[in-house]
Short mmCIF file of C-alpha atoms in Angstrom, two decimals:
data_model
loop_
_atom_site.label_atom_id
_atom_site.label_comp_id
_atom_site.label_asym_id
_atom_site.label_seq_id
_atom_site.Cartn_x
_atom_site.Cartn_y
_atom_site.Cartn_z
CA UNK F 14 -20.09 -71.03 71.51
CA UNK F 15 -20.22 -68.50 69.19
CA UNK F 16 -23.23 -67.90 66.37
CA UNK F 17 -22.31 -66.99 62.84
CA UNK F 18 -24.38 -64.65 60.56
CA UNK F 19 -24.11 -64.46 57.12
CA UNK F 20 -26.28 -61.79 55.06
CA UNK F 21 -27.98 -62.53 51.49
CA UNK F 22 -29.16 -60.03 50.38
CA UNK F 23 -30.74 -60.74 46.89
CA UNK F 24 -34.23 -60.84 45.73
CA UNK F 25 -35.83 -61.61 43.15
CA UNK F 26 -38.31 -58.34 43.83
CA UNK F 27 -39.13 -57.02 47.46
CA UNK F 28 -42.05 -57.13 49.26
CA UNK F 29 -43.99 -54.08 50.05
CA UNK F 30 -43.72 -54.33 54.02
CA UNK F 31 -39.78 -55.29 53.83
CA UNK F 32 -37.32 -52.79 55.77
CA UNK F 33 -34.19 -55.13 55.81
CA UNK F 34 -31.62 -54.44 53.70
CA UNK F 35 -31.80 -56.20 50.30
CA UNK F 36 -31.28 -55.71 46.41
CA UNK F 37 -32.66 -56.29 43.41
CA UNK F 38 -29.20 -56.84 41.52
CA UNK F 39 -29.03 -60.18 40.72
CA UNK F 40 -26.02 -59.62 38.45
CA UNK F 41 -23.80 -59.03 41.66
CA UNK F 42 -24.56 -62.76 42.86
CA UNK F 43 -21.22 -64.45 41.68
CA UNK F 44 -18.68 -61.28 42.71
CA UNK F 45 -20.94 -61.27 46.44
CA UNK F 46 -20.40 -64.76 47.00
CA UNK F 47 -16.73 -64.30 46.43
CA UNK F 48 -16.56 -61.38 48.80
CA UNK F 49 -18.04 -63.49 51.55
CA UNK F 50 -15.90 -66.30 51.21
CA UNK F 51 -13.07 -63.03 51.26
CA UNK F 52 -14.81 -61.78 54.46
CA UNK F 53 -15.01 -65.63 56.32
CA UNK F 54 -11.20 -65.56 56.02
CA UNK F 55 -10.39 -62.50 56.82
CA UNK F 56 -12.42 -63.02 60.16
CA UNK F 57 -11.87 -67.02 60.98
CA UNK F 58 -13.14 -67.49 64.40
CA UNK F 59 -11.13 -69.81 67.30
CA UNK F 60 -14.51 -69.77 69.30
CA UNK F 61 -16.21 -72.41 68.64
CA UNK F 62 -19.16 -71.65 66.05
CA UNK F 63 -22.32 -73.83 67.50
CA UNK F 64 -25.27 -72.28 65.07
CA UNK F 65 -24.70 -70.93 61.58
CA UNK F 66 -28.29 -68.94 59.78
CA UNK F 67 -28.01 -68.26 56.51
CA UNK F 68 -30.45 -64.86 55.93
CA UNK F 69 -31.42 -62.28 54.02
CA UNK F 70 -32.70 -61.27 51.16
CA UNK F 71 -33.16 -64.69 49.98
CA UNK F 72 -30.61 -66.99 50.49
CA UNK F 73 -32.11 -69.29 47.93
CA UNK F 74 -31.47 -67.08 45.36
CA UNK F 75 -27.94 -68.45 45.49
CA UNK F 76 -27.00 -71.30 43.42
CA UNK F 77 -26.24 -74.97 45.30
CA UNK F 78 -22.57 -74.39 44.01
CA UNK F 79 -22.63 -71.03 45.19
CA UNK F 80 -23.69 -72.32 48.52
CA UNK F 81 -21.43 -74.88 48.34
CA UNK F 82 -18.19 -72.08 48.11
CA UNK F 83 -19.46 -70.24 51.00
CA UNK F 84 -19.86 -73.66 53.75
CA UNK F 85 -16.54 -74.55 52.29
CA UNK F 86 -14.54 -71.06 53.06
CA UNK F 87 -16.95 -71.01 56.28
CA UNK F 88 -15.87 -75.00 57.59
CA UNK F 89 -12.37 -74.01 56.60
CA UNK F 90 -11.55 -70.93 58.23
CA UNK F 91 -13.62 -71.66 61.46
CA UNK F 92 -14.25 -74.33 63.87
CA UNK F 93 -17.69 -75.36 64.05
CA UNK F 94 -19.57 -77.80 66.08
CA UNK F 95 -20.26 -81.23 64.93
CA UNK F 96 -24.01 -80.66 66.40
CA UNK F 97 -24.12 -76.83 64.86
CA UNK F 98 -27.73 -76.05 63.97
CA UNK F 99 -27.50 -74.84 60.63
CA UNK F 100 -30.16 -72.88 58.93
CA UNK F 101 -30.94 -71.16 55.64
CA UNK F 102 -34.04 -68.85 54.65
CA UNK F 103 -35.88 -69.72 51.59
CA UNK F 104 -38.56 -68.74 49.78
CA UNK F 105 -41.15 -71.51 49.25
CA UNK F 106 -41.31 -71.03 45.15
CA UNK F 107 -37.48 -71.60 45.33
CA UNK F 108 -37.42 -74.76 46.43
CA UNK F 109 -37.83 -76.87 43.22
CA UNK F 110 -37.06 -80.87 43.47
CA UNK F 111 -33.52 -79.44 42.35
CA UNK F 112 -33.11 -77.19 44.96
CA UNK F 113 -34.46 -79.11 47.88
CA UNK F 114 -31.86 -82.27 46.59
CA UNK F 115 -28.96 -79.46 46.40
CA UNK F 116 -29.31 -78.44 50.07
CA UNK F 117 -29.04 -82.16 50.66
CA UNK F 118 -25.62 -81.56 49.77
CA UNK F 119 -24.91 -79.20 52.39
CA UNK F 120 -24.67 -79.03 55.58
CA UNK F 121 -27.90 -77.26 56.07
CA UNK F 122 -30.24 -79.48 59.41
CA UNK F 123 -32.97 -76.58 59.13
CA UNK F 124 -34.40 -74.35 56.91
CA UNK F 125 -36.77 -71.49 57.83
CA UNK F 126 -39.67 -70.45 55.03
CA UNK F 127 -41.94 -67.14 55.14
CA UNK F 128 -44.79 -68.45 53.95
CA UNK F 129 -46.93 -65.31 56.06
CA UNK F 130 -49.72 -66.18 54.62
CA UNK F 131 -52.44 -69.16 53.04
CA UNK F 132 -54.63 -66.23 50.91
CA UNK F 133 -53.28 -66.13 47.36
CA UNK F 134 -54.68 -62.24 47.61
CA UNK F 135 -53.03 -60.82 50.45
CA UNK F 136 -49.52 -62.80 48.85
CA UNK F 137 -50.11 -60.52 46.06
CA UNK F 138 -50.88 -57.36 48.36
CA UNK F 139 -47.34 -58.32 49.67
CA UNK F 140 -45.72 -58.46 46.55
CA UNK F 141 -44.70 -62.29 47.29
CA UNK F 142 -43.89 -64.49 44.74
CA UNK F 143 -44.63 -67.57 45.43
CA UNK F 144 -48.36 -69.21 46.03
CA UNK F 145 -50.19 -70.91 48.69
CA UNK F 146 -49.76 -74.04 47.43
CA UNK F 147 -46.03 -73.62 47.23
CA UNK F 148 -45.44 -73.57 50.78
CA UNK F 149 -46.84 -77.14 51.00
CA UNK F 150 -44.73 -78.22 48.38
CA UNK F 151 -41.99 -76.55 49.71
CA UNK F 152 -42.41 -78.54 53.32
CA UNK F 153 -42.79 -82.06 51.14
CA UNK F 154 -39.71 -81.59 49.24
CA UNK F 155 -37.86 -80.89 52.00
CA UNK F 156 -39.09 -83.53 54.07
CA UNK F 157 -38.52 -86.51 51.37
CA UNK F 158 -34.43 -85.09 50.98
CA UNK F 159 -34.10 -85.44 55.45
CA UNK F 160 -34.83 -82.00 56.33
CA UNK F 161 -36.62 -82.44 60.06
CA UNK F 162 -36.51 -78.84 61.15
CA UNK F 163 -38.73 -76.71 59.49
CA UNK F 164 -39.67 -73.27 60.79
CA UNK F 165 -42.62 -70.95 58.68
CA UNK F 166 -43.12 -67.32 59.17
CA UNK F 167 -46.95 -65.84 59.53
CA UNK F 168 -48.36 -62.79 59.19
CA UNK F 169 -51.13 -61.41 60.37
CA UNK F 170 -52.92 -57.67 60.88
CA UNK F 171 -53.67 -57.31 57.09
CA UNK F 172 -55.69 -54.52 55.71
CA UNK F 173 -59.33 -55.70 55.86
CA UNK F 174 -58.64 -59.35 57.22
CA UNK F 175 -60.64 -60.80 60.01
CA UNK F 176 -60.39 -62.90 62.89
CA UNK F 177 -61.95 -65.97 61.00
CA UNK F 178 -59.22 -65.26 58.20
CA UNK F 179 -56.23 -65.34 60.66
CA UNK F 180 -57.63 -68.73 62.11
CA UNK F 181 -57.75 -70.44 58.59
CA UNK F 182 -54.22 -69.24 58.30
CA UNK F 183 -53.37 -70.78 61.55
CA UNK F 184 -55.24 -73.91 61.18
CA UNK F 185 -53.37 -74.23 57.60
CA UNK F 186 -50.09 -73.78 59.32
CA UNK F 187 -50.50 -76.12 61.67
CA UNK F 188 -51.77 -78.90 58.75
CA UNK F 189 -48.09 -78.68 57.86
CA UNK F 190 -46.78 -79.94 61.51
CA UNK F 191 -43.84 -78.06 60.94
CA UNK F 192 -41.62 -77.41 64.05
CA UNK F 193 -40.98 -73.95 64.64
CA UNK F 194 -43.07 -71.07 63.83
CA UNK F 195 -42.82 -67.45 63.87
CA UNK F 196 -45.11 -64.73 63.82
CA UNK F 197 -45.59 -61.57 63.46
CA UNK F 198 -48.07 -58.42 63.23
CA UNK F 199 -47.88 -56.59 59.95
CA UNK F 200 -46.07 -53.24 60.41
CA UNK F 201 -45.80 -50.43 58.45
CA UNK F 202 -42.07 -49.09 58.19
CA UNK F 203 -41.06 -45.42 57.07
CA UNK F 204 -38.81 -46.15 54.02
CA UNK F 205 -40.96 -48.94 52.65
CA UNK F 206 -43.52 -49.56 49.55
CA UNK F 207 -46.09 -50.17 51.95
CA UNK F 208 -45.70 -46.76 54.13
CA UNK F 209 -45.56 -45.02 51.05
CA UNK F 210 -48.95 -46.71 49.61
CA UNK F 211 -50.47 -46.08 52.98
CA UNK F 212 -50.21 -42.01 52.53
CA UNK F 213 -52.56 -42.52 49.95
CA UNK F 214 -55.00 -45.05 50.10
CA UNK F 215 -56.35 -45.63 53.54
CA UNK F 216 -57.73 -48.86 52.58
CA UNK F 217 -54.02 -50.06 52.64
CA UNK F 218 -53.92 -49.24 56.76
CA UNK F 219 -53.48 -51.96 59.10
CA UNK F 220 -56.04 -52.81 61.46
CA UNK F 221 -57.14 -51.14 65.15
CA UNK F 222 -55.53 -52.40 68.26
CA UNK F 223 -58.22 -54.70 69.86
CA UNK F 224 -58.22 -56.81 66.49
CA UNK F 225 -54.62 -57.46 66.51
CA UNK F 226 -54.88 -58.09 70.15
CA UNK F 227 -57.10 -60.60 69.11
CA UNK F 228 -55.48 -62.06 66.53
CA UNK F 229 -51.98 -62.57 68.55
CA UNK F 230 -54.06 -64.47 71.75
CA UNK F 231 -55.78 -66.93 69.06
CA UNK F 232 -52.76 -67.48 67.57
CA UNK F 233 -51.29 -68.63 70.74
CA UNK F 234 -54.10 -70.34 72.18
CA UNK F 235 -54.09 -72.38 69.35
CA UNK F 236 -50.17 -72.79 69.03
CA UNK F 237 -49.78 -74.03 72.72
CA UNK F 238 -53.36 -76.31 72.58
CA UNK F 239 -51.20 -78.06 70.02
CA UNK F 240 -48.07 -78.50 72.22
CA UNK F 241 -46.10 -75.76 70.85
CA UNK F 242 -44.04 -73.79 73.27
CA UNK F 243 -44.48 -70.30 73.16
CA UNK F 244 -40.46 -69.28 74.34
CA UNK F 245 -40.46 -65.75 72.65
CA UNK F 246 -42.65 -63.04 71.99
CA UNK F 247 -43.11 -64.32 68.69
CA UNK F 248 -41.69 -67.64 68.40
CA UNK F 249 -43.22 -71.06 68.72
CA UNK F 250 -41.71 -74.30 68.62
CA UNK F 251 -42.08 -77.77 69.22
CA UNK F 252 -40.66 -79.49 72.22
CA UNK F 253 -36.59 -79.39 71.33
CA UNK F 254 -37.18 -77.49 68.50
CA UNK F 255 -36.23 -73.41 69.56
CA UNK F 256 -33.99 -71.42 67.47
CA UNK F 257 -30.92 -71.93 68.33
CA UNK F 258 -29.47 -69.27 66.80
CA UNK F 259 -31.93 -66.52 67.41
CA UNK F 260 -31.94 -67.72 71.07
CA UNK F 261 -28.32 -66.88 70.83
CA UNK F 262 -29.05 -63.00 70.30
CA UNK F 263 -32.03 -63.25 73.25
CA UNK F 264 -29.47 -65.05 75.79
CA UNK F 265 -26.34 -62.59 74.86
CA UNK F 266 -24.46 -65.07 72.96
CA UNK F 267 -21.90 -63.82 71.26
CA UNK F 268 -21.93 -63.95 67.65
CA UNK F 269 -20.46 -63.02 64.02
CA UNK F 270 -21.96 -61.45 60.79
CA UNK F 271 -20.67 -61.64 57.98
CA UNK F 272 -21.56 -59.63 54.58
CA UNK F 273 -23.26 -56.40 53.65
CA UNK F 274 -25.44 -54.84 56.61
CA UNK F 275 -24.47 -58.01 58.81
CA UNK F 276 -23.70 -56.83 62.11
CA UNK F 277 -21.43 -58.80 65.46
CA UNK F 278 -21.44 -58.68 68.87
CA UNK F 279 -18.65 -59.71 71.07
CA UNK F 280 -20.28 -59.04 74.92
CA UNK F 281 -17.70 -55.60 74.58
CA UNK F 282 -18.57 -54.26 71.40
CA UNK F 283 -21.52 -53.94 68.28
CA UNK F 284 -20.43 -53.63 64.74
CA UNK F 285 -22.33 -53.43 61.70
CA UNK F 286 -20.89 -53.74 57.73
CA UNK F 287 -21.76 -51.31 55.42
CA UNK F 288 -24.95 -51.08 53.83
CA UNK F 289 -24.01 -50.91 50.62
CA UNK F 290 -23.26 -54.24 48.57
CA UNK F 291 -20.97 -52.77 45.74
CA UNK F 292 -18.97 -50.93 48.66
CA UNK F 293 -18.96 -54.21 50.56
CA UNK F 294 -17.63 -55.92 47.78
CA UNK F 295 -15.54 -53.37 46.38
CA UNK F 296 -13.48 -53.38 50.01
CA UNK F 297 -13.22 -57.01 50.86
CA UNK F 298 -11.86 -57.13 47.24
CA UNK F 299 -9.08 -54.48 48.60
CA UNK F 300 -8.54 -56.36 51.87
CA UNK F 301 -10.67 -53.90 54.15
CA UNK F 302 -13.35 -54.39 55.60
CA UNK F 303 -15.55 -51.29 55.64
CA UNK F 304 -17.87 -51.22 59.23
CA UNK F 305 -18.79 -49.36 62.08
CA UNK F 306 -18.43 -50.31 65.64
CA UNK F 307 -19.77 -48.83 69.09
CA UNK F 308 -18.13 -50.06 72.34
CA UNK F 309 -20.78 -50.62 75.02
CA UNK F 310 -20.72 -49.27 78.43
CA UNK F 311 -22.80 -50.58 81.69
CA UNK F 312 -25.73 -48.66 81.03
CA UNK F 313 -26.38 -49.85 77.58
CA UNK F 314 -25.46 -53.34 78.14
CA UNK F 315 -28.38 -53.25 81.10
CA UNK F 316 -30.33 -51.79 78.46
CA UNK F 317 -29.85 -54.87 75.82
CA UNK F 318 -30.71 -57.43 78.42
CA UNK F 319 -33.94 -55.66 79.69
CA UNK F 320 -35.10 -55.31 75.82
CA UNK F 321 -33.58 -59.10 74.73
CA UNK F 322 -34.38 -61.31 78.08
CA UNK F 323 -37.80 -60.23 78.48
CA UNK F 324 -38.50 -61.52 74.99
CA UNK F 325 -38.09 -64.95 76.18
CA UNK F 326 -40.32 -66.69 78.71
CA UNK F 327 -37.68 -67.19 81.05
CA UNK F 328 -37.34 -63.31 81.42
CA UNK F 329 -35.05 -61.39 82.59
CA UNK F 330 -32.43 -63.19 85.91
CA UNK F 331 -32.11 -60.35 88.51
CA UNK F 332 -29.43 -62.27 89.99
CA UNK F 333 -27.01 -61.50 87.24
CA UNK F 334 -27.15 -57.78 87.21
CA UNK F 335 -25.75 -54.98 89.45
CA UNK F 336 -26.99 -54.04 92.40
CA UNK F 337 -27.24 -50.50 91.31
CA UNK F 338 -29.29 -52.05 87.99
CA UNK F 339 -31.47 -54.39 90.22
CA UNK F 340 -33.15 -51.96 92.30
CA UNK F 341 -33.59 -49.77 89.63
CA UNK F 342 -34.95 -52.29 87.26
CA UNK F 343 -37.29 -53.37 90.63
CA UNK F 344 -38.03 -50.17 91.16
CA UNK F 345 -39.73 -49.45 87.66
CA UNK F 346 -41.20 -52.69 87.42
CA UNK F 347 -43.48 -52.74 90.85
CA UNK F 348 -46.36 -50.74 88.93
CA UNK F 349 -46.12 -53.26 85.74
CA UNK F 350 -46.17 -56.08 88.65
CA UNK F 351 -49.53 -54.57 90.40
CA UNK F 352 -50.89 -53.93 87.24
CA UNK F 353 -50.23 -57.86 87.23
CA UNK F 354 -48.16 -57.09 83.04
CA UNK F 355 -44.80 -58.87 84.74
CA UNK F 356 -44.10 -61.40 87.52
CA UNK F 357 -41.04 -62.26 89.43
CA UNK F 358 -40.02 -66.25 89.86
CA UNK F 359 -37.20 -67.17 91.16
CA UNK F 360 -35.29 -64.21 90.89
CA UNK F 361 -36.47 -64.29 86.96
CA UNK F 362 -38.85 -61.55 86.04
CA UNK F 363 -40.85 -61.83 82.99
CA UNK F 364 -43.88 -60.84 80.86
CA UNK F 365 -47.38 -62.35 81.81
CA UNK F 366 -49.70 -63.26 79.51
CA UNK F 367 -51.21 -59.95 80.08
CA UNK F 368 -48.09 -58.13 79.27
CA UNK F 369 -47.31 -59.77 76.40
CA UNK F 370 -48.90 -57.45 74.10
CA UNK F 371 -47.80 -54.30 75.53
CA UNK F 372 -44.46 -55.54 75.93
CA UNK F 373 -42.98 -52.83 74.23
CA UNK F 374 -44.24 -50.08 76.79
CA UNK F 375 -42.99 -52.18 79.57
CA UNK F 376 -39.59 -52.86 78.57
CA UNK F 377 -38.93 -48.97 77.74
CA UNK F 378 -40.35 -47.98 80.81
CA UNK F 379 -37.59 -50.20 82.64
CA UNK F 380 -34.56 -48.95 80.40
CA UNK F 381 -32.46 -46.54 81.68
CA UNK F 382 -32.51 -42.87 80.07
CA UNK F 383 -30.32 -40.44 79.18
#
């Protein structure tokens, strides 16, 4: 089955480390939401549709009945799966007892929060608006309206923080027994607030290497002592609990995006809207829909796997590739193997424990070049 994408990208103000596309222009809301429901028809699926992720931006910046237009063009013009997992992104300050009983309304089973971090002080570095304490509030509200699939997102690798701060963060996290958890190592992206502050005020720097390689084994030490599994570089989740949909784009699933920036993948072929949300709008409006596409030959599609499958703990299955592809991928990976950074079982290699930090290194070192 297919996954469906659909991009949000409002916000209320952006965070200083954000390098996805998003807007400030809240004014647009009303004319966007009509453009998606546009786009869903233009682009009704017969696959079956077995995960839907509503992401962004902030999805909660929508209105209920705005949300409510969009599931309704989405249900009509495709076939989804009565067990779909459904998810939407919120922020944790936007969901008020009103919200939270609104989403009740919908057919939303999981909602995924970036709550990155329990330090009021380093929210405020980020630009966030919401509070500590909002992320608990968030999790309660959700729970009392039937919501049993929570995921939070962490950061960690702050300017200045230390080891004992990233444990309070995890042990805080973990207080809130939610079911899925991501994490991930602040980086600093050309383009953003934060690269720009960087050029000129050191202080703002993220931390050195062995600190962060720290900070990433404590957080899954603790993560797995507490029977989370760890099934993706930086994804944790209780026992039933993965992603769904983001296991889709690790496993090669096809799937459909729909919206400004959103991209799709068909196993043949990538495309990716235009970045621009008046554009967007202004060509679903005139029937067109105004995207990109590149059509993927052998050597790129061994590429993908190498750089998606070794994400997960199941790694990469030799079995399913080429010959040619195989021996070549074997061939690179014999050092990483001695070096004891990737292991073969099964015919499935993957990243050891050891690897898993330089993961990045390995996986480019077994891609094919130009």
């Amino acid at each position: 089955m297919a996954g469906l994408y659909i991009h949000i990208p409002f916000c209320k103000s952006r965070c200083i480390y954000c390098g996805f596309y998003s807007t400030t222009g809240l004014a647009l809301r009303e004319a966007y939401t009509d453009a998606i429901c546009q786009e869903l028809a233009m682009r009704g699926s017969a696959e079956p549709v077995g995960t839907i992720y509503l992401g962004g931006g902030t999805p909660s910046q929508l209105s209920i009945q705005q949300l409510h237009r969009i599931f309704d063009a989405l249900y009509k013009y495709n076939k989804v799966s009565a067990a779909a997992e459904v998810t939407i992104e919120c922020n944790p300050d936007d969901v008020t007892p009103e919200f939270a009983k609104g989403i009740s309304g919908l057919p939303v089973n999981r909602v995924s929060m970036g709550a990155q971090t329990f330090n009021d002080e380093r929210l405020h570095f980020l630009r966030r608006r919401h509070t500590s304490e909002q992320v608990e509030s968030a999790v309660d509200r959700l729970r009392e309206t039937g919501i049993n699939n929570i995921s939070i997102d962490l950061m960690y690798g702050f300017p200045q923080e230390t080891l004992e701060d990233w444990k309070s963060d995890i042990d805080k996290a973990l207080s809130l027994d939610v079911e899925h958890l991501s994490s991930y190592c602040l980086m600093i992206e050309e383009g953003t607030v934060l690269y720009e502050k960087c050029q000129t005020d050191s202080s703002a720097s993220s931390i050195d290497e062995e600190l962060e390689r720290q900070m990433y084994e404590l957080l899954i030490d603790k993560l797995v002592a507490k029977g989370y599994e760890h099934y993706e570089i930086s994804n944790f989740a209780k026992s039933g609990y993965r992603s769904r949909h983001n296991s889709s784009y690790w496993n090669g699933t096809p799937y459909i995006g729909i919206g400004a920036a959103a991209h799709s993948f068909d196993l043949e072929t990538r495309s990716w809207n235009i970045a621009d949300i008046r554009r967007y709008i202004k060509g679903i409006q005139q029937g067109e829909r105004l995207y990109e596409s590149e059509t993927l030959d052998e050597d790129t599609r061994y590429n993908d796997m190498v750089t998606v499958a070794l994400r997960t703990c199941e790694g990469l299955d030799l079995s399913l590739l080429h010959e040619r592809y195989r021996q070549y991928c074997l061939k690179n990976a014999k050092r990483f193997i001695d070096d004891g950074l990737l292991a073969i079982d099964s015919q499935k290699l993957h990243l050891t424990r050891k690897g898993l930090f330089v993961s990045d290194m390995v996986m480019s070192e077994l891609m094919l070049v130009d």
